[in-house]
Amino acid sequence: MVTLLRYWGPVCGYAALIFYLSSQPHPETHVPFVTLFSDKVLHVVEYAVLGALCYRAIRGSGNASWRQQAIPAAILLTSLYGVSDEVHQAFVPFRDSSWLDWLADTIGAVVGVVGINRFSPWGFSGDQQESDPESLLNAACTASKDRKA
């Protein structure tokens, strides 16, 4: 249960935040910087974070076969949440649903998932041994020594 909360808690919390923001008829009143950027850029950033969190959750809490499919599974899960968000927005006053928003959501999912997979130093393997601070420090020191050699 602790593992479930540790990995999926942030996903659920962030998804709830997206749902809350999508429920607002005028999001610029709650998040003033919305008007500074194209809404597509905001969709990409918003769903890149969700995609990265989904990838982390799948890698950290799944069995070995799920971990092997973490990239496509996280992208699919995030993209499906984007679809549900667009359907939800169709029922919110002064908001509309757009397939272009969903496309931006999916692009964001790809960016977030590939980014965390590619650039994370420890890859969120989910192994408890690898995720404690001492093991991470040892891994970083070993990698540093390997580069010097």
PDB file of C-alpha atoms in Angstrom:
ATOM      1  CA  MET A   1       0.000   0.000   0.000  1.00  0.00           C
ATOM      2  CA  VAL A   2       2.877   2.364   0.793  1.00  0.00           C
ATOM      3  CA  THR A   3       4.410   1.680  -2.628  1.00  0.00           C
ATOM      4  CA  LEU A   4       1.069   2.336  -4.274  1.00  0.00           C
ATOM      5  CA  LEU A   5       0.711   5.697  -2.525  1.00  0.00           C
ATOM      6  CA  ARG A   6       4.348   6.592  -3.072  1.00  0.00           C
ATOM      7  CA  TYR A   7       4.160   6.180  -6.825  1.00  0.00           C
ATOM      8  CA  TRP A   8       0.501   6.692  -7.733  1.00  0.00           C
ATOM      9  CA  GLY A   9      -0.312   9.361  -5.134  1.00  0.00           C
ATOM     10  CA  PRO A  10       1.481  12.112  -7.087  1.00  0.00           C
ATOM     11  CA  VAL A  11      -0.219  10.970 -10.319  1.00  0.00           C
ATOM     12  CA  CYS A  12      -3.671  11.139  -8.733  1.00  0.00           C
ATOM     13  CA  GLY A  13      -2.941  14.454  -7.039  1.00  0.00           C
ATOM     14  CA  TYR A  14      -1.670  16.043 -10.230  1.00  0.00           C
ATOM     15  CA  ALA A  15      -4.566  14.617 -12.269  1.00  0.00           C
ATOM     16  CA  ALA A  16      -6.950  16.122  -9.703  1.00  0.00           C
ATOM     17  CA  LEU A  17      -5.225  19.494 -10.127  1.00  0.00           C
ATOM     18  CA  ILE A  18      -5.686  19.269 -13.908  1.00  0.00           C
ATOM     19  CA  PHE A  19      -9.352  18.370 -13.394  1.00  0.00           C
ATOM     20  CA  TYR A  20      -9.828  21.329 -11.042  1.00  0.00           C
ATOM     21  CA  LEU A  21      -8.192  23.766 -13.459  1.00  0.00           C
ATOM     22  CA  SER A  22     -10.225  22.347 -16.350  1.00  0.00           C
ATOM     23  CA  SER A  23     -13.400  22.909 -14.341  1.00  0.00           C
ATOM     24  CA  GLN A  24     -12.813  26.647 -14.145  1.00  0.00           C
ATOM     25  CA  PRO A  25     -14.856  28.657 -16.657  1.00  0.00           C
ATOM     26  CA  HIS A  26     -12.159  31.351 -16.809  1.00  0.00           C
ATOM     27  CA  PRO A  27      -8.780  29.792 -15.923  1.00  0.00           C
ATOM     28  CA  GLU A  28      -6.945  33.093 -16.297  1.00  0.00           C
ATOM     29  CA  THR A  29      -8.595  34.321 -13.086  1.00  0.00           C
ATOM     30  CA  HIS A  30      -6.953  31.497 -11.097  1.00  0.00           C
ATOM     31  CA  VAL A  31      -3.687  31.247 -13.002  1.00  0.00           C
ATOM     32  CA  PRO A  32      -2.899  34.720 -14.401  1.00  0.00           C
ATOM     33  CA  PHE A  33       0.125  33.664 -16.477  1.00  0.00           C
ATOM     34  CA  VAL A  34      -2.176  31.582 -18.713  1.00  0.00           C
ATOM     35  CA  THR A  35      -2.657  34.597 -20.968  1.00  0.00           C
ATOM     36  CA  LEU A  36       1.109  35.003 -21.497  1.00  0.00           C
ATOM     37  CA  PHE A  37       1.540  31.763 -23.447  1.00  0.00           C
ATOM     38  CA  SER A  38      -0.261  29.887 -26.177  1.00  0.00           C
ATOM     39  CA  ASP A  39      -2.657  27.431 -24.606  1.00  0.00           C
ATOM     40  CA  LYS A  40      -0.992  24.646 -26.615  1.00  0.00           C
ATOM     41  CA  VAL A  41       2.337  25.331 -24.892  1.00  0.00           C
ATOM     42  CA  LEU A  42       0.586  25.108 -21.541  1.00  0.00           C
ATOM     43  CA  HIS A  43      -1.045  21.815 -22.560  1.00  0.00           C
ATOM     44  CA  VAL A  44       2.341  20.373 -23.554  1.00  0.00           C
ATOM     45  CA  VAL A  45       3.971  21.412 -20.273  1.00  0.00           C
ATOM     46  CA  GLU A  46       1.008  20.297 -18.160  1.00  0.00           C
ATOM     47  CA  TYR A  47       0.879  16.845 -19.741  1.00  0.00           C
ATOM     48  CA  ALA A  48       4.668  16.429 -19.853  1.00  0.00           C
ATOM     49  CA  VAL A  49       4.586  16.540 -16.056  1.00  0.00           C
ATOM     50  CA  LEU A  50       1.675  14.087 -15.921  1.00  0.00           C
ATOM     51  CA  GLY A  51       3.434  11.768 -18.381  1.00  0.00           C
ATOM     52  CA  ALA A  52       6.632  11.805 -16.328  1.00  0.00           C
ATOM     53  CA  LEU A  53       4.665  11.050 -13.158  1.00  0.00           C
ATOM     54  CA  CYS A  54       2.837   8.168 -14.881  1.00  0.00           C
ATOM     55  CA  TYR A  55       6.124   6.744 -16.155  1.00  0.00           C
ATOM     56  CA  ARG A  56       7.612   6.972 -12.661  1.00  0.00           C
ATOM     57  CA  ALA A  57       4.545   5.254 -11.180  1.00  0.00           C
ATOM     58  CA  ILE A  58       4.537   2.417 -13.704  1.00  0.00           C
ATOM     59  CA  ARG A  59       8.273   1.836 -13.341  1.00  0.00           C
ATOM     60  CA  GLY A  60       8.139   2.023  -9.574  1.00  0.00           C
ATOM     61  CA  SER A  61       5.061   0.019  -8.740  1.00  0.00           C
ATOM     62  CA  GLY A  62       4.613  -2.442 -11.571  1.00  0.00           C
ATOM     63  CA  ASN A  63       5.950  -5.922 -12.087  1.00  0.00           C
ATOM     64  CA  ALA A  64       8.801  -6.650 -14.504  1.00  0.00           C
ATOM     65  CA  SER A  65       6.577  -6.917 -17.588  1.00  0.00           C
ATOM     66  CA  TRP A  66       4.909  -3.580 -16.797  1.00  0.00           C
ATOM     67  CA  ARG A  67       8.303  -1.942 -16.307  1.00  0.00           C
ATOM     68  CA  GLN A  68       9.388  -3.101 -19.755  1.00  0.00           C
ATOM     69  CA  GLN A  69       6.329  -1.422 -21.284  1.00  0.00           C
ATOM     70  CA  ALA A  70       6.488   1.722 -19.135  1.00  0.00           C
ATOM     71  CA  ILE A  71       7.095   4.140 -22.014  1.00  0.00           C
ATOM     72  CA  PRO A  72       4.105   3.223 -24.211  1.00  0.00           C
ATOM     73  CA  ALA A  73       1.895   2.555 -21.176  1.00  0.00           C
ATOM     74  CA  ALA A  74       2.627   5.965 -19.637  1.00  0.00           C
ATOM     75  CA  ILE A  75       2.080   7.760 -22.951  1.00  0.00           C
ATOM     76  CA  LEU A  76      -1.199   5.899 -23.536  1.00  0.00           C
ATOM     77  CA  LEU A  77      -2.453   6.505 -19.995  1.00  0.00           C
ATOM     78  CA  THR A  78      -1.592  10.209 -20.159  1.00  0.00           C
ATOM     79  CA  SER A  79      -3.127  10.600 -23.610  1.00  0.00           C
ATOM     80  CA  LEU A  80      -6.340   8.902 -22.466  1.00  0.00           C
ATOM     81  CA  TYR A  81      -6.508  11.264 -19.513  1.00  0.00           C
ATOM     82  CA  GLY A  82      -6.143  14.095 -22.034  1.00  0.00           C
ATOM     83  CA  VAL A  83      -9.151  12.748 -23.948  1.00  0.00           C
ATOM     84  CA  SER A  84     -11.195  12.570 -20.759  1.00  0.00           C
ATOM     85  CA  ASP A  85     -10.141  16.126 -19.903  1.00  0.00           C
ATOM     86  CA  GLU A  86     -11.298  17.397 -23.294  1.00  0.00           C
ATOM     87  CA  VAL A  87     -14.653  15.619 -22.931  1.00  0.00           C
ATOM     88  CA  HIS A  88     -14.987  17.119 -19.448  1.00  0.00           C
ATOM     89  CA  GLN A  89     -14.255  20.621 -20.775  1.00  0.00           C
ATOM     90  CA  ALA A  90     -17.082  20.283 -23.287  1.00  0.00           C
ATOM     91  CA  PHE A  91     -19.475  20.485 -20.321  1.00  0.00           C
ATOM     92  CA  VAL A  92     -17.807  23.428 -18.556  1.00  0.00           C
ATOM     93  CA  PRO A  93     -19.371  26.839 -19.275  1.00  0.00           C
ATOM     94  CA  PHE A  94     -17.172  29.115 -21.421  1.00  0.00           C
ATOM     95  CA  ARG A  95     -14.781  26.232 -22.184  1.00  0.00           C
ATOM     96  CA  ASP A  96     -14.639  24.062 -25.254  1.00  0.00           C
ATOM     97  CA  SER A  97     -13.220  20.751 -26.293  1.00  0.00           C
ATOM     98  CA  SER A  98     -10.585  20.587 -29.011  1.00  0.00           C
ATOM     99  CA  TRP A  99      -8.774  17.722 -30.680  1.00  0.00           C
ATOM    100  CA  LEU A 100      -5.801  20.081 -31.068  1.00  0.00           C
ATOM    101  CA  ASP A 101      -5.669  20.424 -27.285  1.00  0.00           C
ATOM    102  CA  TRP A 102      -5.678  16.632 -27.022  1.00  0.00           C
ATOM    103  CA  LEU A 103      -2.869  16.476 -29.596  1.00  0.00           C
ATOM    104  CA  ALA A 104      -0.864  18.960 -27.505  1.00  0.00           C
ATOM    105  CA  ASP A 105      -1.606  16.809 -24.431  1.00  0.00           C
ATOM    106  CA  THR A 106      -0.280  13.723 -26.207  1.00  0.00           C
ATOM    107  CA  ILE A 107       2.823  15.545 -27.441  1.00  0.00           C
ATOM    108  CA  GLY A 108       3.395  16.653 -23.860  1.00  0.00           C
ATOM    109  CA  ALA A 109       3.045  13.059 -22.681  1.00  0.00           C
ATOM    110  CA  VAL A 110       5.699  11.936 -25.166  1.00  0.00           C
ATOM    111  CA  VAL A 111       8.033  14.777 -24.148  1.00  0.00           C
ATOM    112  CA  GLY A 112       7.634  14.029 -20.436  1.00  0.00           C
ATOM    113  CA  VAL A 113       7.949  10.261 -20.685  1.00  0.00           C
ATOM    114  CA  VAL A 114      10.870  10.235 -23.101  1.00  0.00           C
ATOM    115  CA  GLY A 115      12.540  13.051 -21.189  1.00  0.00           C
ATOM    116  CA  ILE A 116      12.405  11.317 -17.825  1.00  0.00           C
ATOM    117  CA  ASN A 117      13.441   8.004 -19.359  1.00  0.00           C
ATOM    118  CA  ARG A 118      16.352   9.548 -21.215  1.00  0.00           C
ATOM    119  CA  PHE A 119      17.659  12.115 -18.760  1.00  0.00           C
ATOM    120  CA  SER A 120      16.914  10.677 -15.337  1.00  0.00           C
ATOM    121  CA  PRO A 121      20.192   9.478 -13.795  1.00  0.00           C
ATOM    122  CA  TRP A 122      18.605   6.503 -12.051  1.00  0.00           C
ATOM    123  CA  GLY A 123      15.699   5.724 -14.370  1.00  0.00           C
ATOM    124  CA  PHE A 124      13.103   5.271 -11.613  1.00  0.00           C
ATOM    125  CA  SER A 125      13.568   1.526 -11.680  1.00  0.00           C
ATOM    126  CA  GLY A 126      11.440   1.126  -8.587  1.00  0.00           C
ATOM    127  CA  ASP A 127      13.974  -0.991  -6.767  1.00  0.00           C
ATOM    128  CA  GLN A 128      14.031   0.143  -3.156  1.00  0.00           C
ATOM    129  CA  GLN A 129      17.770  -0.389  -3.019  1.00  0.00           C
ATOM    130  CA  GLU A 130      18.329   1.987  -5.935  1.00  0.00           C
ATOM    131  CA  SER A 131      16.018   4.690  -4.647  1.00  0.00           C
ATOM    132  CA  ASP A 132      17.487   5.259  -1.190  1.00  0.00           C
ATOM    133  CA  PRO A 133      19.845   8.262  -0.944  1.00  0.00           C
ATOM    134  CA  GLU A 134      22.953   6.235  -0.088  1.00  0.00           C
ATOM    135  CA  SER A 135      22.523   3.946  -3.101  1.00  0.00           C
ATOM    136  CA  LEU A 136      21.947   6.934  -5.370  1.00  0.00           C
ATOM    137  CA  LEU A 137      25.118   8.587  -4.073  1.00  0.00           C
ATOM    138  CA  ASN A 138      27.097   5.374  -4.592  1.00  0.00           C
ATOM    139  CA  ALA A 139      25.726   5.032  -8.130  1.00  0.00           C
ATOM    140  CA  ALA A 140      26.639   8.640  -8.926  1.00  0.00           C
ATOM    141  CA  CYS A 141      30.177   8.171  -7.572  1.00  0.00           C
ATOM    142  CA  THR A 142      30.618   4.962  -9.555  1.00  0.00           C
ATOM    143  CA  ALA A 143      29.402   6.659 -12.737  1.00  0.00           C
ATOM    144  CA  SER A 144      31.780   9.560 -12.122  1.00  0.00           C
ATOM    145  CA  LYS A 145      34.737   7.180 -11.660  1.00  0.00           C
ATOM    146  CA  ASP A 146      33.778   5.311 -14.848  1.00  0.00           C
ATOM    147  CA  ARG A 147      33.816   8.552 -16.853  1.00  0.00           C
ATOM    148  CA  LYS A 148      37.302   9.448 -15.596  1.00  0.00           C
ATOM    149  CA  ALA A 149      38.716   6.037 -16.474  1.00  0.00           C
TER     150      ALA A 149
END
